[in-house]
DNA sequence: GTCGGATTCGACTCGTGGGTCGAACAGCCA
DNA sequence: TGGCTGTTCGACCCACGAGTCGAATCCGAC
């Protein structure tokens, strides 16, 4: 009660210097992700972001070295939500492919509904510098591989039959990546309901195979 | 053989003035759509388009009044490919909903695989001026309505059961709108095969209902 | 030929927005 | 109290790219 005099949107609390720095960076990123998504990357100026945060443009440059880097960080966070989730994806062999598919869908939908995930999916990679773009593209490819692998395994353990895993994976990613275009967190549908609907849809489309053999 | 001396990428033939004008406009549009899609709208300069066509930037302004208008026209063409196709969509009542669904998917995939359709789907509407954006958004909404309606009818005529037409329609649009991100016309899969795969996928996901009554 | 409109382009303007600089200020430790 | 580092900002720079202008050229009609 004695030391709290925050005029800035950064929370309060006076952790040590480095911690403060990191926290402020996060706030900037979240805000940026939201605005980038709403208006589009190129339609957003650094002044817009700064204004939203009640800080000045040069201050942004104290935390990031370029507009591009801000976008890149947003993408990175989005990707890592999938690739390095706190609980790792269950490895093949643990549970059926169908179960792992569900887990994957749940995770991905969650990601895509978050500010960073939305930003990742809605702002193209065109804007990124080659170097950063390469990393983002790599990350996405890795995620693609995860789903593809699960679909492949489904054919083996018989838990789901999928004629063309590559193309099917793309259909599924499409359905999920489109979510930010129409879904609103504060709308009538909860994220859980959304996930369930998607899972049901995909489940129907990929019926269990007759064969089996663990 | 006597009069053909084209130094310009516009074909040859010497139709009347207005026809030439219209034809050149089309060529510009297709080229622009392609480049917009490849590099992104904002990453494309008018000089890029002009260079590609071996013309100068001011010449573009002879055919279009702004960069924005060029994009808008691309979107318009894409949308009209669905809404005003040469053969109109069969009206409800003609055939089962499932049949109409197939026809719709076929059409939409075709559109999305074309330069203009790809452009429509990949470049956001953020860049468009409010007025133009409103029209594009309206068109898209109309297309949304088409699919939603078909899904609704499917519940009635029993040809397909769909728990939540609104959300399901979005999943399907997502799957289709994502196509330009991974599909290449000159790849191993033909457009027909692609359409078939999608139709099969959706068919599975939306099984026929037990009820009926024409 | 030559006139007039259609077409094309070189050279320019100019707003916008990413990025920089140096000064001011805050908080901490002696 | 003085000084040091970390943080913030007002004012500026400047490249880039959309859009313009006026002159040059092309081409069919008389």
GROMACS .gro file of C-alpha atoms (C1' of nucleotides) in nm:
model
  488
    1UNK     CA    1   0.000   0.000   0.000
    2UNK     CA    2   0.293   0.228   0.050
    3UNK     CA    3   0.487   0.195  -0.272
    4UNK     CA    4   0.219   0.132  -0.535
    5UNK     CA    5   0.188   0.427  -0.769
    6UNK     CA    6   0.156   0.273  -1.115
    7UNK     CA    7   0.070   0.521  -1.386
    8UNK     CA    8   0.163   0.262  -1.648
    9UNK     CA    9  -0.029  -0.044  -1.760
   10UNK     CA   10   0.246  -0.271  -1.634
   11UNK     CA   11   0.104  -0.432  -1.326
   12UNK     CA   12   0.249  -0.320  -0.991
   13UNK     CA   13   0.488  -0.520  -0.773
   14UNK     CA   14   0.852  -0.430  -0.773
   15UNK     CA   15   1.032  -0.754  -0.847
   16UNK     CA   16   1.394  -0.720  -0.940
   17UNK     CA   17   1.500  -0.537  -1.251
   18UNK     CA   18   1.530  -0.824  -1.496
   19UNK     CA   19   1.199  -0.968  -1.394
   20UNK     CA   20   1.026  -0.636  -1.451
   21UNK     CA   21   1.184  -0.612  -1.789
   22UNK     CA   22   1.066  -0.956  -1.891
   23UNK     CA   23   0.716  -0.893  -1.767
   24UNK     CA   24   0.683  -0.567  -1.953
   25UNK     CA   25   0.805  -0.739  -2.267
   26UNK     CA   26   0.526  -0.991  -2.231
   27UNK     CA   27   0.264  -0.722  -2.193
   28UNK     CA   28   0.387  -0.551  -2.506
   29UNK     CA   29   0.378  -0.879  -2.694
   30UNK     CA   30   0.024  -0.966  -2.594
   31UNK     CA   31  -0.100  -0.624  -2.686
   32UNK     CA   32   0.083  -0.629  -3.014
   33UNK     CA   33  -0.048  -0.974  -3.097
   34UNK     CA   34  -0.400  -0.856  -3.037
   35UNK     CA   35  -0.368  -0.544  -3.248
   36UNK     CA   36  -0.177  -0.718  -3.526
   37UNK     CA   37  -0.457  -0.969  -3.543
   38UNK     CA   38  -0.740  -0.719  -3.535
   39UNK     CA   39  -0.609  -0.475  -3.791
   40UNK     CA   40  -0.347  -0.678  -3.970
   41UNK     CA   41   0.029  -0.644  -3.933
   42UNK     CA   42   0.081  -0.379  -4.195
   43UNK     CA   43  -0.221  -0.181  -4.094
   44UNK     CA   44  -0.077  -0.156  -3.746
   45UNK     CA   45   0.180   0.112  -3.675
   46UNK     CA   46   0.417   0.105  -3.386
   47UNK     CA   47   0.246   0.420  -3.270
   48UNK     CA   48  -0.079   0.224  -3.244
   49UNK     CA   49   0.081  -0.028  -3.017
   50UNK     CA   50   0.254   0.237  -2.812
   51UNK     CA   51  -0.068   0.436  -2.774
   52UNK     CA   52  -0.259   0.132  -2.660
   53UNK     CA   53   0.000   0.084  -2.386
   54UNK     CA   54   0.028   0.452  -2.302
   55UNK     CA   55   0.393   0.454  -2.376
   56UNK     CA   56   0.599   0.615  -2.650
   57UNK     CA   57   0.732   0.464  -2.966
   58UNK     CA   58   1.099   0.484  -2.866
   59UNK     CA   59   1.016   0.292  -2.551
   60UNK     CA   60   0.908   0.001  -2.766
   61UNK     CA   61   1.257   0.002  -2.907
   62UNK     CA   62   1.396  -0.034  -2.563
   63UNK     CA   63   1.227  -0.372  -2.544
   64UNK     CA   64   1.245  -0.488  -2.904
   65UNK     CA   65   1.476  -0.416  -3.186
   66UNK     CA   66   1.217  -0.392  -3.461
   67UNK     CA   67   0.854  -0.421  -3.553
   68UNK     CA   68   0.944  -0.745  -3.719
   69UNK     CA   69   1.093  -0.889  -3.403
   70UNK     CA   70   0.773  -0.822  -3.216
   71UNK     CA   71   0.576  -1.020  -3.469
   72UNK     CA   72   0.833  -1.294  -3.468
   73UNK     CA   73   0.817  -1.333  -3.092
   74UNK     CA   74   0.440  -1.361  -3.111
   75UNK     CA   75   0.472  -1.638  -3.365
   76UNK     CA   76   0.736  -1.814  -3.162
   77UNK     CA   77   0.520  -1.819  -2.855
   78UNK     CA   78   0.229  -1.953  -3.054
   79UNK     CA   79   0.435  -2.233  -3.199
   80UNK     CA   80   0.590  -2.329  -2.870
   81UNK     CA   81   0.245  -2.366  -2.719
   82UNK     CA   82   0.218  -2.675  -2.935
   83UNK     CA   83   0.570  -2.805  -2.966
   84UNK     CA   84   0.681  -2.751  -2.605
   85UNK     CA   85   0.357  -2.759  -2.410
   86UNK     CA   86   0.408  -2.798  -2.036
   87UNK     CA   87   0.290  -3.157  -2.069
   88UNK     CA   88   0.456  -3.312  -2.373
   89UNK     CA   89   0.239  -3.480  -2.634
   90UNK     CA   90   0.203  -3.847  -2.546
   91UNK     CA   91   0.449  -4.039  -2.760
   92UNK     CA   92   0.331  -4.289  -3.019
   93UNK     CA   93   0.256  -4.617  -2.847
   94UNK     CA   94   0.088  -4.455  -2.553
   95UNK     CA   95  -0.284  -4.491  -2.609
   96UNK     CA   96  -0.448  -4.528  -2.948
   97UNK     CA   97  -0.381  -4.293  -3.236
   98UNK     CA   98  -0.735  -4.169  -3.202
   99UNK     CA   99  -0.672  -4.069  -2.845
  100UNK     CA  100  -0.357  -3.887  -2.940
  101UNK     CA  101  -0.549  -3.720  -3.220
  102UNK     CA  102  -0.799  -3.587  -2.970
  103UNK     CA  103  -0.524  -3.457  -2.750
  104UNK     CA  104  -0.362  -3.289  -3.046
  105UNK     CA  105  -0.684  -3.123  -3.158
  106UNK     CA  106  -0.754  -3.003  -2.810
  107UNK     CA  107  -0.413  -2.851  -2.784
  108UNK     CA  108  -0.416  -2.691  -3.123
  109UNK     CA  109  -0.760  -2.538  -3.081
  110UNK     CA  110  -0.653  -2.394  -2.752
  111UNK     CA  111  -0.348  -2.245  -2.909
  112UNK     CA  112  -0.537  -2.100  -3.200
  113UNK     CA  113  -0.786  -1.934  -2.972
  114UNK     CA  114  -0.518  -1.760  -2.769
  115UNK     CA  115  -0.388  -1.416  -2.866
  116UNK     CA  116  -0.054  -1.549  -2.982
  117UNK     CA  117  -0.194  -1.845  -3.166
  118UNK     CA  118  -0.449  -1.629  -3.338
  119UNK     CA  119  -0.174  -1.395  -3.441
  120UNK     CA  120   0.036  -1.684  -3.566
  121UNK     CA  121  -0.243  -1.815  -3.780
  122UNK     CA  122  -0.383  -1.489  -3.909
  123UNK     CA  123  -0.080  -1.281  -3.992
  124UNK     CA  124   0.108  -1.440  -4.275
  125UNK     CA  125   0.477  -1.509  -4.266
  126UNK     CA  126   0.539  -1.276  -4.557
  127UNK     CA  127   0.613  -0.990  -4.329
  128UNK     CA  128   0.889  -1.169  -4.141
  129UNK     CA  129   1.253  -1.132  -4.233
  130UNK     CA  130   1.393  -1.437  -4.411
  131UNK     CA  131   1.580  -1.561  -4.108
  132UNK     CA  132   1.285  -1.537  -3.875
  133UNK     CA  133   1.049  -1.666  -4.137
  134UNK     CA  134   1.262  -1.977  -4.176
  135UNK     CA  135   1.229  -2.051  -3.808
  136UNK     CA  136   0.854  -2.001  -3.804
  137UNK     CA  137   0.808  -2.210  -4.114
  138UNK     CA  138   1.021  -2.480  -3.957
  139UNK     CA  139   0.808  -2.480  -3.647
  140UNK     CA  140   0.490  -2.507  -3.845
  141UNK     CA  141   0.632  -2.789  -4.045
  142UNK     CA  142   0.711  -2.971  -3.725
  143UNK     CA  143   0.354  -2.930  -3.610
  144UNK     CA  144   0.230  -3.052  -3.945
  145UNK     CA  145   0.442  -3.358  -3.897
  146UNK     CA  146   0.287  -3.432  -3.560
  147UNK     CA  147  -0.063  -3.457  -3.699
  148UNK     CA  148   0.049  -3.643  -4.008
  149UNK     CA  149   0.226  -3.895  -3.790
  150UNK     CA  150  -0.079  -3.950  -3.575
  151UNK     CA  151  -0.290  -4.009  -3.883
  152UNK     CA  152  -0.035  -4.254  -4.016
  153UNK     CA  153  -0.032  -4.445  -3.690
  154UNK     CA  154  -0.410  -4.459  -3.696
  155UNK     CA  155  -0.392  -4.675  -4.004
  156UNK     CA  156  -0.159  -4.913  -3.823
  157UNK     CA  157  -0.329  -4.954  -3.488
  158UNK     CA  158  -0.665  -4.953  -3.662
  159UNK     CA  159  -0.813  -4.685  -3.441
  160UNK     CA  160  -0.885  -4.466  -3.740
  161UNK     CA  161  -0.874  -4.516  -4.111
  162UNK     CA  162  -0.751  -4.231  -4.325
  163UNK     CA  163  -0.705  -4.275  -4.697
  164UNK     CA  164  -0.461  -3.991  -4.751
  165UNK     CA  165  -0.301  -3.862  -4.431
  166UNK     CA  166  -0.119  -3.578  -4.599
  167UNK     CA  167  -0.424  -3.423  -4.756
  168UNK     CA  168  -0.646  -3.508  -4.464
  169UNK     CA  169  -0.408  -3.337  -4.226
  170UNK     CA  170  -0.435  -3.026  -4.438
  171UNK     CA  171  -0.812  -3.034  -4.424
  172UNK     CA  172  -0.797  -3.056  -4.048
  173UNK     CA  173  -0.543  -2.778  -4.014
  174UNK     CA  174  -0.756  -2.569  -4.242
  175UNK     CA  175  -1.062  -2.618  -4.028
  176UNK     CA  176  -0.863  -2.520  -3.720
  177UNK     CA  177  -0.669  -2.232  -3.865
  178UNK     CA  178  -0.990  -2.076  -3.983
  179UNK     CA  179  -1.131  -2.065  -3.633
  180UNK     CA  180  -0.991  -1.722  -3.546
  181UNK     CA  181  -1.175  -1.581  -3.845
  182UNK     CA  182  -1.514  -1.649  -3.696
  183UNK     CA  183  -1.486  -1.761  -3.336
  184UNK     CA  184  -1.499  -1.519  -3.045
  185UNK     CA  185  -1.400  -1.621  -2.697
  186UNK     CA  186  -1.681  -1.413  -2.554
  187UNK     CA  187  -1.945  -1.557  -2.786
  188UNK     CA  188  -2.204  -1.823  -2.707
  189UNK     CA  189  -1.967  -2.114  -2.764
  190UNK     CA  190  -1.701  -2.206  -2.512
  191UNK     CA  191  -1.361  -2.327  -2.617
  192UNK     CA  192  -1.444  -2.670  -2.481
  193UNK     CA  193  -1.761  -2.691  -2.685
  194UNK     CA  194  -1.573  -2.581  -2.991
  195UNK     CA  195  -1.311  -2.845  -2.936
  196UNK     CA  196  -1.578  -3.109  -2.888
  197UNK     CA  197  -1.754  -3.013  -3.206
  198UNK     CA  198  -1.434  -3.030  -3.399
  199UNK     CA  199  -1.337  -3.361  -3.248
  200UNK     CA  200  -1.678  -3.500  -3.332
  201UNK     CA  201  -1.654  -3.376  -3.687
  202UNK     CA  202  -1.312  -3.526  -3.738
  203UNK     CA  203  -1.408  -3.845  -3.560
  204UNK     CA  204  -1.693  -3.900  -3.800
  205UNK     CA  205  -1.474  -3.829  -4.097
  206UNK     CA  206  -1.214  -4.083  -3.984
  207UNK     CA  207  -1.403  -4.395  -3.881
  208UNK     CA  208  -1.223  -4.673  -3.695
  209UNK     CA  209  -1.071  -4.937  -3.919
  210UNK     CA  210  -1.176  -5.298  -3.911
  211UNK     CA  211  -0.819  -5.419  -3.861
  212UNK     CA  212  -0.624  -5.383  -3.542
  213UNK     CA  213  -0.306  -5.540  -3.402
  214UNK     CA  214  -0.158  -5.317  -3.135
  215UNK     CA  215   0.133  -1.309  -9.016
  216UNK     CA  216   0.133  -0.961  -9.153
  217UNK     CA  217   0.029  -0.751  -8.858
  218UNK     CA  218   0.161  -0.942  -8.557
  219UNK     CA  219   0.435  -0.746  -8.384
  220UNK     CA  220   0.358  -0.774  -8.013
  221UNK     CA  221   0.626  -0.633  -7.792
  222UNK     CA  222   0.384  -0.630  -7.503
  223UNK     CA  223   0.252  -0.923  -7.309
  224UNK     CA  224  -0.101  -0.842  -7.418
  225UNK     CA  225  -0.183  -1.111  -7.674
  226UNK     CA  226  -0.208  -0.999  -8.036
  227UNK     CA  227  -0.529  -0.952  -8.232
  228UNK     CA  228  -0.658  -0.605  -8.297
  229UNK     CA  229  -1.016  -0.604  -8.173
  230UNK     CA  230  -1.174  -0.268  -8.127
  231UNK     CA  231  -1.048  -0.021  -7.872
  232UNK     CA  232  -1.277  -0.098  -7.584
  233UNK     CA  233  -1.224  -0.468  -7.616
  234UNK     CA  234  -0.849  -0.426  -7.606
  235UNK     CA  235  -0.882  -0.212  -7.300
  236UNK     CA  236  -1.091  -0.468  -7.121
  237UNK     CA  237  -0.858  -0.750  -7.216
  238UNK     CA  238  -0.550  -0.568  -7.091
  239UNK     CA  239  -0.728  -0.495  -6.768
  240UNK     CA  240  -0.786  -0.865  -6.724
  241UNK     CA  241  -0.423  -0.946  -6.783
  242UNK     CA  242  -0.318  -0.691  -6.525
  243UNK     CA  243  -0.565  -0.834  -6.277
  244UNK     CA  244  -0.451  -1.193  -6.318
  245UNK     CA  245  -0.089  -1.095  -6.283
  246UNK     CA  246  -0.162  -0.880  -5.981
  247UNK     CA  247  -0.366  -1.154  -5.819
  248UNK     CA  248  -0.079  -1.393  -5.863
  249UNK     CA  249   0.182  -1.159  -5.719
  250UNK     CA  250  -0.039  -1.039  -5.437
  251UNK     CA  251  -0.087  -1.399  -5.341
  252UNK     CA  252   0.276  -1.500  -5.364
  253UNK     CA  253   0.428  -1.210  -5.177
  254UNK     CA  254   0.131  -1.067  -4.996
  255UNK     CA  255  -0.052  -0.747  -5.077
  256UNK     CA  256   0.165  -0.510  -4.879
  257UNK     CA  257   0.485  -0.674  -4.985
  258UNK     CA  258   0.392  -0.612  -5.344
  259UNK     CA  259   0.462  -0.272  -5.493
  260UNK     CA  260   0.293  -0.142  -5.802
  261UNK     CA  261   0.637  -0.139  -5.957
  262UNK     CA  262   0.654  -0.515  -5.905
  263UNK     CA  263   0.334  -0.565  -6.099
  264UNK     CA  264   0.437  -0.322  -6.368
  265UNK     CA  265   0.775  -0.490  -6.407
  266UNK     CA  266   0.619  -0.830  -6.436
  267UNK     CA  267   0.408  -0.699  -6.722
  268UNK     CA  268   0.687  -0.498  -6.881
  269UNK     CA  269   0.495  -0.180  -6.848
  270UNK     CA  270   0.542   0.129  -6.635
  271UNK     CA  271   0.375   0.221  -6.313
  272UNK     CA  272   0.176   0.515  -6.455
  273UNK     CA  273   0.033   0.282  -6.715
  274UNK     CA  274  -0.127   0.083  -6.439
  275UNK     CA  275  -0.304   0.400  -6.340
  276UNK     CA  276  -0.446   0.425  -6.684
  277UNK     CA  277  -0.633   0.103  -6.618
  278UNK     CA  278  -0.702   0.129  -6.248
  279UNK     CA  279  -0.745   0.415  -6.013
  280UNK     CA  280  -0.553   0.269  -5.721
  281UNK     CA  281  -0.366  -0.028  -5.584
  282UNK     CA  282  -0.664  -0.091  -5.369
  283UNK     CA  283  -0.899  -0.107  -5.664
  284UNK     CA  284  -0.685  -0.374  -5.824
  285UNK     CA  285  -0.713  -0.590  -5.517
  286UNK     CA  286  -1.082  -0.522  -5.493
  287UNK     CA  287  -1.143  -0.632  -5.850
  288UNK     CA  288  -0.955  -0.953  -5.785
  289UNK     CA  289  -1.174  -1.023  -5.486
  290UNK     CA  290  -1.488  -0.938  -5.679
  291UNK     CA  291  -1.403  -1.181  -5.954
  292UNK     CA  292  -1.332  -1.451  -5.701
  293UNK     CA  293  -1.662  -1.401  -5.527
  294UNK     CA  294  -1.861  -1.389  -5.847
  295UNK     CA  295  -1.715  -1.722  -5.949
  296UNK     CA  296  -1.935  -1.866  -5.677
  297UNK     CA  297  -2.233  -1.637  -5.659
  298UNK     CA  298  -2.288  -1.586  -6.032
  299UNK     CA  299  -2.134  -1.897  -6.187
  300UNK     CA  300  -2.234  -1.948  -6.549
  301UNK     CA  301  -2.465  -2.228  -6.435
  302UNK     CA  302  -2.649  -2.113  -6.126
  303UNK     CA  303  -2.640  -2.329  -5.816
  304UNK     CA  304  -2.932  -2.571  -5.827
  305UNK     CA  305  -3.204  -2.425  -5.606
  306UNK     CA  306  -3.318  -2.605  -5.293
  307UNK     CA  307  -3.566  -2.872  -5.389
  308UNK     CA  308  -3.370  -2.982  -5.690
  309UNK     CA  309  -3.188  -3.299  -5.590
  310UNK     CA  310  -3.093  -3.386  -5.233
  311UNK     CA  311  -2.906  -3.154  -5.006
  312UNK     CA  312  -2.613  -3.387  -5.026
  313UNK     CA  313  -2.603  -3.352  -5.402
  314UNK     CA  314  -2.616  -2.977  -5.376
  315UNK     CA  315  -2.343  -2.992  -5.115
  316UNK     CA  316  -2.119  -3.178  -5.358
  317UNK     CA  317  -2.188  -2.926  -5.627
  318UNK     CA  318  -2.106  -2.644  -5.388
  319UNK     CA  319  -1.781  -2.802  -5.275
  320UNK     CA  320  -1.679  -2.864  -5.633
  321UNK     CA  321  -1.743  -2.505  -5.723
  322UNK     CA  322  -1.575  -2.360  -5.422
  323UNK     CA  323  -1.262  -2.570  -5.455
  324UNK     CA  324  -1.237  -2.471  -5.817
  325UNK     CA  325  -1.266  -2.109  -5.724
  326UNK     CA  326  -1.012  -2.131  -5.449
  327UNK     CA  327  -0.761  -2.294  -5.677
  328UNK     CA  328  -0.786  -2.022  -5.937
  329UNK     CA  329  -0.565  -1.713  -5.923
  330UNK     CA  330  -0.847  -1.486  -5.820
  331UNK     CA  331  -0.997  -1.722  -5.570
  332UNK     CA  332  -0.657  -1.783  -5.415
  333UNK     CA  333  -0.607  -1.411  -5.390
  334UNK     CA  334  -0.949  -1.366  -5.234
  335UNK     CA  335  -0.880  -1.624  -4.970
  336UNK     CA  336  -0.519  -1.540  -4.892
  337UNK     CA  337  -0.508  -1.163  -4.885
  338UNK     CA  338  -0.714  -1.038  -4.599
  339UNK     CA  339  -0.978  -0.771  -4.633
  340UNK     CA  340  -0.789  -0.538  -4.401
  341UNK     CA  341  -0.618  -0.371  -4.689
  342UNK     CA  342  -0.938  -0.276  -4.869
  343UNK     CA  343  -1.099   0.062  -4.825
  344UNK     CA  344  -1.409   0.053  -4.606
  345UNK     CA  345  -1.647   0.080  -4.898
  346UNK     CA  346  -1.488  -0.198  -5.096
  347UNK     CA  347  -1.438  -0.408  -4.791
  348UNK     CA  348  -1.808  -0.388  -4.715
  349UNK     CA  349  -1.889  -0.528  -5.055
  350UNK     CA  350  -1.639  -0.811  -5.028
  351UNK     CA  351  -1.754  -0.899  -4.681
  352UNK     CA  352  -2.111  -0.897  -4.803
  353UNK     CA  353  -2.025  -1.134  -5.084
  354UNK     CA  354  -1.850  -1.370  -4.850
  355UNK     CA  355  -2.141  -1.362  -4.616
  356UNK     CA  356  -2.367  -1.457  -4.901
  357UNK     CA  357  -2.148  -1.754  -4.983
  358UNK     CA  358  -2.145  -1.855  -4.619
  359UNK     CA  359  -2.521  -1.849  -4.630
  360UNK     CA  360  -2.530  -2.084  -4.927
  361UNK     CA  361  -2.344  -2.359  -4.749
  362UNK     CA  362  -2.525  -2.304  -4.424
  363UNK     CA  363  -2.856  -2.334  -4.608
  364UNK     CA  364  -2.755  -2.658  -4.774
  365UNK     CA  365  -2.655  -2.802  -4.441
  366UNK     CA  366  -2.985  -2.695  -4.289
  367UNK     CA  367  -3.177  -2.859  -4.571
  368UNK     CA  368  -2.979  -3.175  -4.523
  369UNK     CA  369  -3.137  -3.213  -4.183
  370UNK     CA  370  -3.480  -3.182  -4.339
  371UNK     CA  371  -3.455  -3.410  -4.638
  372UNK     CA  372  -3.250  -3.652  -4.432
  373UNK     CA  373  -2.971  -3.679  -4.685
  374UNK     CA  374  -2.719  -3.564  -4.428
  375UNK     CA  375  -2.726  -3.507  -4.058
  376UNK     CA  376  -2.537  -3.215  -3.919
  377UNK     CA  377  -2.560  -3.127  -3.551
  378UNK     CA  378  -2.453  -2.765  -3.578
  379UNK     CA  379  -2.470  -2.626  -3.932
  380UNK     CA  380  -2.317  -2.292  -3.843
  381UNK     CA  381  -2.004  -2.432  -3.688
  382UNK     CA  382  -1.982  -2.717  -3.932
  383UNK     CA  383  -1.998  -2.477  -4.223
  384UNK     CA  384  -1.703  -2.293  -4.073
  385UNK     CA  385  -1.502  -2.612  -4.045
  386UNK     CA  386  -1.568  -2.686  -4.409
  387UNK     CA  387  -1.484  -2.336  -4.523
  388UNK     CA  388  -1.169  -2.356  -4.320
  389UNK     CA  389  -1.062  -2.677  -4.486
  390UNK     CA  390  -1.123  -2.521  -4.826
  391UNK     CA  391  -0.979  -2.180  -4.761
  392UNK     CA  392  -0.658  -2.339  -4.641
  393UNK     CA  393  -0.607  -2.518  -4.970
  394UNK     CA  394  -0.412  -2.238  -5.136
  395UNK     CA  395  -0.162  -2.259  -4.853
  396UNK     CA  396  -0.045  -2.604  -4.950
  397UNK     CA  397  -0.192  -2.711  -5.281
  398UNK     CA  398  -0.014  -2.649  -5.611
  399UNK     CA  399  -0.189  -2.689  -5.941
  400UNK     CA  400   0.123  -2.840  -6.091
  401UNK     CA  401   0.173  -3.089  -5.809
  402UNK     CA  402   0.088  -3.459  -5.808
  403UNK     CA  403  -0.279  -3.407  -5.721
  404UNK     CA  404  -0.528  -3.283  -5.977
  405UNK     CA  405  -0.804  -3.046  -5.885
  406UNK     CA  406  -1.057  -3.322  -5.943
  407UNK     CA  407  -0.877  -3.556  -5.708
  408UNK     CA  408  -0.857  -3.283  -5.451
  409UNK     CA  409  -1.227  -3.216  -5.481
  410UNK     CA  410  -1.303  -3.586  -5.449
  411UNK     CA  411  -1.092  -3.617  -5.137
  412UNK     CA  412  -1.262  -3.325  -4.979
  413UNK     CA  413  -1.607  -3.448  -5.075
  414UNK     CA  414  -1.525  -3.789  -4.931
  415UNK     CA  415  -1.399  -3.633  -4.610
  416UNK     CA  416  -1.705  -3.419  -4.567
  417UNK     CA  417  -1.935  -3.703  -4.668
  418UNK     CA  418  -1.798  -3.919  -4.393
  419UNK     CA  419  -1.830  -3.643  -4.141
  420UNK     CA  420  -2.193  -3.583  -4.231
  421UNK     CA  421  -2.357  -3.924  -4.250
  422UNK     CA  422  -2.708  -3.959  -4.396
  423UNK     CA  423  -2.985  -3.929  -4.141
  424UNK     CA  424  -3.230  -4.208  -4.071
  425UNK     CA  425  -3.531  -3.985  -4.138
  426UNK     CA  426  -3.635  -3.868  -4.480
  427UNK     CA  427  -3.959  -3.740  -4.633
  428UNK     CA  428  -3.882  -3.558  -4.959
  429DG     C1'  429  -0.021   1.364  -9.474
  430DT     C1'  430  -0.221   1.528  -9.032
  431DC     C1'  431  -0.549   1.560  -8.676
  432DG     C1'  432  -0.728   1.386  -8.240
  433DG     C1'  433  -0.802   1.065  -7.910
  434DA     C1'  434  -0.608   0.658  -7.690
  435DT     C1'  435  -0.201   0.488  -7.473
  436DT     C1'  436   0.245   0.499  -7.254
  437DC     C1'  437   0.617   0.657  -6.971
  438DG     C1'  438   1.011   0.951  -6.728
  439DA     C1'  439   1.043   1.229  -6.367
  440DC     C1'  440   0.844   1.415  -6.002
  441DT     C1'  441   0.575   1.500  -5.527
  442DC     C1'  442   0.470   1.384  -5.079
  443DG     C1'  443   0.269   1.143  -4.676
  444DT     C1'  444   0.358   0.783  -4.390
  445DG     C1'  445   0.578   0.517  -4.066
  446DG     C1'  446   0.998   0.252  -3.914
  447DG     C1'  447   1.381   0.362  -3.680
  448DT     C1'  448   1.743   0.683  -3.419
  449DC     C1'  449   1.952   1.030  -3.093
  450DG     C1'  450   2.038   1.269  -2.708
  451DA     C1'  451   1.847   1.454  -2.321
  452DA     C1'  452   1.572   1.391  -1.907
  453DC     C1'  453   1.424   1.126  -1.524
  454DA     C1'  454   1.387   0.744  -1.171
  455DG     C1'  455   1.561   0.457  -0.833
  456DC     C1'  456   1.935   0.257  -0.589
  457DC     C1'  457   2.387   0.237  -0.340
  458DA     C1'  458   2.767   0.471  -0.139
  459DT     C1'  459   2.454   1.431  -0.169
  460DG     C1'  460   2.651   1.268  -0.572
  461DG     C1'  461   2.678   0.945  -0.915
  462DC     C1'  462   2.565   0.536  -1.174
  463DT     C1'  463   2.261   0.237  -1.439
  464DG     C1'  464   1.814   0.143  -1.620
  465DT     C1'  465   1.414   0.352  -1.833
  466DT     C1'  466   1.142   0.686  -2.089
  467DC     C1'  467   1.035   1.020  -2.433
  468DG     C1'  468   1.025   1.454  -2.771
  469DA     C1'  469   1.200   1.559  -3.183
  470DC     C1'  470   1.404   1.425  -3.559
  471DC     C1'  471   1.567   1.159  -3.998
  472DC     C1'  472   1.489   0.934  -4.417
  473DA     C1'  473   1.362   0.549  -4.735
  474DC     C1'  474   1.002   0.380  -4.966
  475DG     C1'  475   0.618   0.347  -5.236
  476DA     C1'  476   0.149   0.529  -5.382
  477DG     C1'  477  -0.007   0.843  -5.678
  478DT     C1'  478   0.040   1.267  -6.035
  479DC     C1'  479   0.174   1.550  -6.440
  480DG     C1'  480   0.296   1.674  -6.873
  481DA     C1'  481   0.511   1.536  -7.266
  482DA     C1'  482   0.587   1.184  -7.615
  483DT     C1'  483   0.412   0.827  -7.915
  484DC     C1'  484   0.094   0.534  -8.146
  485DC     C1'  485  -0.292   0.452  -8.457
  486DG     C1'  486  -0.714   0.481  -8.701
  487DA     C1'  487  -1.005   0.829  -8.961
  488DC     C1'  488  -1.044   1.183  -9.287
   0.00000   0.00000   0.00000
